[in-house]
Amino acid sequence: MNGQDALHIVQWAQQQLVQFGRLGATRILKVPDLPAAIAAGANVQVQAPLLKFNRPGTVIGLYAQELAGTLPKFAQTGLRLQFAGDDDLIYNGAAGDFASLLALVGFSVNWFPMMRRVDNYTQWTITYRNQDPGATATPSCMFAVLEDSELANVAAEMKEAQARAGRI
Amino acid sequence: MLHQFGSQLIVVPGLTLAAVPALVPGPPIVPGIIGPGPAQGQNGPGTFQWSRDDFVNGVLVMPTGTVLGIREELAKLTIAITDNQGKQLVGDGRGITQGRLLPNGAMCLALIGQGLRPFALQAPVRAADIWNITIQNLHTAILTLAGVYFYVEKRGKKR
């Protein structure tokens, strides 16, 4: 399977996920938990243990939440995602920055769509931020991954779906 | 939703209307150390054996919402799934290390959302495949599950 075919399949799976909520990931990879809740404060930042990918694939979505589950906690808890080197998901024009969980996943706690290649040695750095001066925060973050080893299965599903839709 | 997600809804037996024991107050659970049994606020691992070839394209965990409300109960439940080959379909990817029996579960509110949609995990399964499913309760009181559901789609059949 060449690169263009693989990209087409990944984009189709991503489209299915966004439009219909079906298909998408072959794996959900969770960022290792923090050892303790983030202390209360106006700007308390804690770095999570490194997220290490161990199979090549494409990350197609980000999931995140705070343990309390309430809208205020989602608004007051932020996340920064650093890829290898100095590349950040969220950028303010000068440097990497945080975005609140509420901004990323919204009121309905949707996933945040992404399209990022990873391989066996990829490591991402996630940093959380608590902006609640009155309570601790316990955030979690996960990624939806479409692994290269599963592309053949997804390709078969794509062809079947297209056949059902009468496009083939 | 059922039409979009699959041609059939499979209910995981044994986890329906199951009370998930409360997290025992005391020292925090060390990440990665998840003991078996209810003492750790856990229901599982429950094994679910597939009875036919299928294609899973959605997973839904549904609490009853009687203690905190659906959204907040979802925020305090985690799910971990390991497939027939021991591969973590939902987990932290670090594998089985010394002292850990199960992968760390993923948070259900993040995966399912307030809209209560199944999270789109796709996996083909064969008859007799066994999945290990663990639901963990991070709240200090008992939460009750209404059920755990797999949305499946039979290959080759028209909807």
XYZ file of C-alpha atoms in Angstrom:
327
model
C 0.000 0.000 0.000
C 1.575 3.276 -1.031
C 1.534 6.502 0.931
C -1.239 8.119 -1.097
C -3.523 5.123 -0.662
C -2.832 5.053 3.060
C -3.564 8.765 3.371
C -6.813 8.315 1.473
C -7.887 5.542 3.817
C -7.007 7.558 6.900
C -8.896 10.566 5.590
C -11.911 8.392 4.891
C -11.839 6.976 8.422
C -11.469 10.489 9.789
C -14.419 11.638 7.703
C -16.525 8.756 8.958
C -15.627 9.658 12.505
C -16.427 13.336 12.095
C -19.578 13.011 10.029
C -21.199 9.950 11.460
C -19.288 9.128 14.605
C -18.630 5.635 13.282
C -15.384 3.911 12.563
C -12.140 5.696 13.162
C -9.686 4.438 15.690
C -8.277 0.979 16.038
C -6.856 1.877 19.407
C -7.370 4.390 22.190
C -4.090 5.381 23.760
C -4.272 7.051 27.142
C -1.724 9.500 28.505
C -0.425 7.967 31.760
C -2.168 9.370 34.799
C -0.683 12.067 36.971
C 0.494 10.662 40.323
C -1.765 13.133 42.135
C -4.344 15.803 41.441
C -3.053 19.218 40.350
C -3.020 21.630 43.274
C -5.460 24.512 43.416
C -4.154 27.784 42.097
C -4.377 30.465 39.428
C -1.822 28.859 37.131
C -0.524 25.504 38.342
C 1.145 23.452 35.627
C 2.086 19.785 35.861
C 3.655 17.669 33.164
C 2.201 14.215 32.626
C 4.435 11.170 32.128
C 5.617 10.960 28.531
C 3.221 9.387 26.078
C 5.153 6.810 24.090
C 3.731 5.373 20.921
C 4.912 1.849 20.198
C 3.370 1.243 16.770
C 3.334 3.341 13.615
C 0.034 4.907 12.730
C -1.987 8.092 12.499
C -3.537 9.925 15.408
C -6.984 11.064 14.304
C -8.551 12.392 17.479
C -7.926 13.734 20.960
C -10.207 13.038 23.919
C -9.947 14.903 27.209
C -11.865 15.427 30.408
C -11.598 16.471 34.017
C -12.638 14.071 36.756
C -15.414 16.241 38.181
C -17.033 16.362 34.772
C -18.535 19.806 35.233
C -18.364 22.691 32.772
C -16.507 25.026 35.174
C -13.805 22.409 35.709
C -13.477 21.914 31.956
C -13.123 25.673 31.555
C -10.524 25.995 34.293
C -8.374 23.045 33.271
C -6.016 23.440 30.336
C -3.826 21.227 28.209
C -0.661 21.766 26.191
C 0.550 19.145 23.726
C 4.136 19.205 22.561
C 5.235 16.996 19.719
C 8.889 16.158 19.174
C 11.214 19.102 19.340
C 9.562 22.482 19.783
C 6.417 21.740 17.799
C 3.165 22.295 19.671
C -0.438 21.504 18.826
C -1.576 24.816 20.302
C 0.471 27.840 19.342
C 0.034 31.502 20.204
C 2.298 32.909 17.532
C 5.358 33.022 19.713
C 5.401 29.723 21.575
C 3.370 26.705 22.492
C 0.423 27.417 24.740
C -2.483 25.911 26.637
C -6.094 25.572 25.633
C -8.877 24.838 28.075
C -10.541 21.455 27.879
C -13.824 23.238 27.257
C -12.375 24.934 24.189
C -10.937 21.679 22.861
C -13.843 19.303 23.391
C -16.771 21.668 23.886
C -19.936 21.448 25.939
C -20.794 18.009 24.612
C -17.328 16.610 25.244
C -16.662 15.750 21.619
C -13.302 14.574 20.414
C -10.861 17.038 18.928
C -10.014 15.911 15.376
C -6.338 15.581 14.533
C -4.187 14.193 11.758
C -0.692 13.388 12.939
C 1.669 10.583 11.998
C 3.440 8.643 14.732
C 5.947 5.822 14.662
C 7.520 3.362 17.090
C 9.689 6.018 18.720
C 7.364 8.963 18.873
C 7.005 10.588 22.277
C 4.619 13.396 23.074
C 4.650 15.674 26.089
C 1.357 16.671 27.668
C 1.231 19.379 30.290
C -1.902 20.178 32.235
C -2.803 23.479 33.843
C -5.221 24.145 36.689
C -6.627 27.667 36.891
C -9.074 26.974 39.710
C -7.869 28.715 42.885
C -10.374 26.801 44.988
C -10.019 23.173 43.966
C -7.611 20.609 42.605
C -7.915 19.284 39.070
C -7.603 15.725 37.784
C -7.463 15.854 33.981
C -7.104 12.960 31.571
C -6.218 12.844 27.905
C -6.439 10.092 25.301
C -5.769 9.751 21.613
C -7.608 7.830 18.924
C -5.072 6.020 16.761
C -5.500 4.343 13.387
C -2.580 1.939 13.291
C -0.807 1.134 10.036
C -1.171 -2.572 10.729
C -4.951 -2.155 10.592
C -5.097 -0.162 7.363
C -5.949 -3.224 5.309
C -9.002 -3.873 7.474
C -10.080 -0.250 7.201
C -9.549 -0.346 3.433
C -11.836 -3.366 3.204
C -14.462 -1.593 5.271
C -14.170 1.492 3.120
C -14.727 -0.482 -0.072
C -17.708 -2.235 1.437
C -19.231 1.041 2.588
C -18.726 2.579 -0.844
C -20.296 -0.456 -2.474
C -23.320 -0.137 -0.221
C -23.632 3.501 -1.128
C -23.555 2.519 -4.808
C -20.512 4.548 -5.577
C -18.610 1.578 -6.984
C -27.867 6.002 15.771
C -28.268 2.258 15.704
C -28.612 2.332 11.948
C -25.482 4.375 11.573
C -23.452 2.465 14.037
C -24.394 -1.049 13.308
C -26.923 -3.647 12.517
C -27.083 -5.028 15.998
C -26.514 -4.084 19.597
C -24.649 -6.555 21.747
C -25.100 -6.277 25.482
C -22.200 -7.367 27.640
C -23.750 -9.764 30.150
C -22.909 -9.533 33.788
C -22.218 -5.818 33.667
C -25.819 -4.742 33.201
C -27.248 -3.145 36.323
C -24.025 -4.089 38.023
C -22.976 -2.074 41.012
C -19.442 -0.856 40.600
C -17.912 -0.798 44.060
C -16.742 2.490 45.405
C -13.143 3.531 45.559
C -11.899 2.738 49.017
C -10.857 5.969 50.727
C -7.277 5.995 51.855
C -3.944 6.066 50.098
C -4.301 6.965 46.441
C -4.128 4.146 43.986
C -0.660 4.114 42.500
C -0.946 4.420 38.726
C -0.457 1.047 37.171
C -1.269 -0.945 40.270
C -4.819 -2.134 39.788
C -5.632 -5.102 41.932
C -8.339 -7.550 41.138
C -11.632 -7.558 42.957
C -13.995 -5.007 44.362
C -11.633 -3.657 46.999
C -10.071 -1.391 44.419
C -13.345 0.054 43.225
C -13.375 -2.087 40.164
C -15.775 -4.320 38.311
C -13.875 -6.857 36.320
C -12.025 -7.995 34.495
C -15.146 -9.355 32.940
C -14.624 -11.673 30.043
C -16.939 -11.437 27.078
C -16.861 -14.203 24.497
C -18.040 -13.406 20.994
C -20.423 -15.963 19.563
C -19.936 -15.162 15.871
C -17.761 -13.215 13.455
C -18.559 -9.527 13.728
C -17.156 -6.073 13.226
C -17.261 -3.834 16.258
C -17.499 -0.134 15.507
C -18.773 1.356 18.730
C -18.568 0.914 22.483
C -20.920 2.528 24.987
C -20.743 2.559 28.779
C -23.970 3.714 30.387
C -24.271 4.509 34.072
C -27.690 4.963 35.626
C -26.984 8.509 36.728
C -28.800 7.980 40.015
C -25.958 9.198 42.219
C -24.311 12.131 40.432
C -26.111 12.419 37.135
C -25.056 10.825 33.860
C -22.346 13.319 32.915
C -20.561 13.328 36.245
C -20.816 9.595 36.671
C -19.322 9.076 33.235
C -16.471 11.355 34.275
C -15.662 9.005 37.130
C -15.819 5.718 35.252
C -13.016 4.226 33.216
C -13.013 1.350 30.778
C -10.136 -0.857 29.678
C -10.437 -3.441 26.922
C -7.940 -6.125 25.971
C -8.614 -8.281 22.947
C -8.100 -11.927 22.210
C -4.387 -11.567 21.583
C -3.805 -9.569 24.733
C -3.613 -6.355 22.755
C -4.844 -3.304 24.590
C -7.589 -1.790 22.512
C -8.148 0.808 25.179
C -5.208 1.462 27.471
C -2.084 3.461 28.106
C 0.146 1.486 25.818
C 2.791 0.725 28.368
C 1.994 -2.943 28.367
C 1.884 -5.298 31.275
C 4.606 -4.351 33.709
C 5.523 -5.730 37.064
C 2.801 -5.084 39.567
C 0.179 -4.227 37.002
C -2.489 -6.685 36.073
C -4.573 -4.592 33.744
C -4.100 -1.589 31.498
C -5.174 1.763 32.858
C -8.680 2.460 31.693
C -9.809 5.381 29.592
C -12.150 7.996 30.991
C -15.694 7.453 29.824
C -16.921 11.050 29.659
C -14.081 11.965 27.319
C -14.805 9.004 25.074
C -18.597 9.026 25.131
C -19.413 12.667 25.749
C -22.528 14.298 27.022
C -24.261 13.240 23.843
C -23.982 9.616 24.965
C -22.650 8.414 21.659
C -20.695 5.170 21.425
C -17.011 5.841 20.998
C -15.847 4.731 17.627
C -13.426 1.911 18.267
C -13.300 -0.475 15.361
C -12.202 -4.063 15.645
C -13.060 -7.246 13.776
C -13.873 -10.175 16.028
C -14.178 -13.897 15.438
C -16.458 -16.418 17.084
C -14.918 -17.617 20.357
C -12.713 -14.529 20.683
C -12.592 -13.360 24.275
C -12.294 -9.743 25.314
C -11.385 -8.649 28.823
C -13.339 -5.617 29.962
C -12.678 -3.729 33.177
C -14.785 -0.881 34.487
C -13.273 1.162 37.277
C -15.095 3.567 39.553
C -13.094 6.593 40.701
C -15.880 7.983 42.897
C -16.044 7.458 46.638
C -19.530 5.973 46.528
C -20.984 3.077 44.648
C -22.089 3.773 41.109
C -24.444 1.540 39.212
C -24.095 0.692 35.558
C -27.093 0.429 33.291
C -24.965 -1.531 30.854
C -21.979 -1.852 28.552
C -22.819 -2.164 24.879
C -20.987 -3.011 21.692
C -22.290 -1.731 18.393
C -21.549 -4.281 15.712
C -21.958 -4.460 11.994
C -22.109 -7.695 10.125
C -19.844 -7.708 7.161
C -21.285 -8.300 3.744
C -24.908 -7.672 4.678
C -26.944 -4.777 3.414
C -28.437 -2.542 6.032
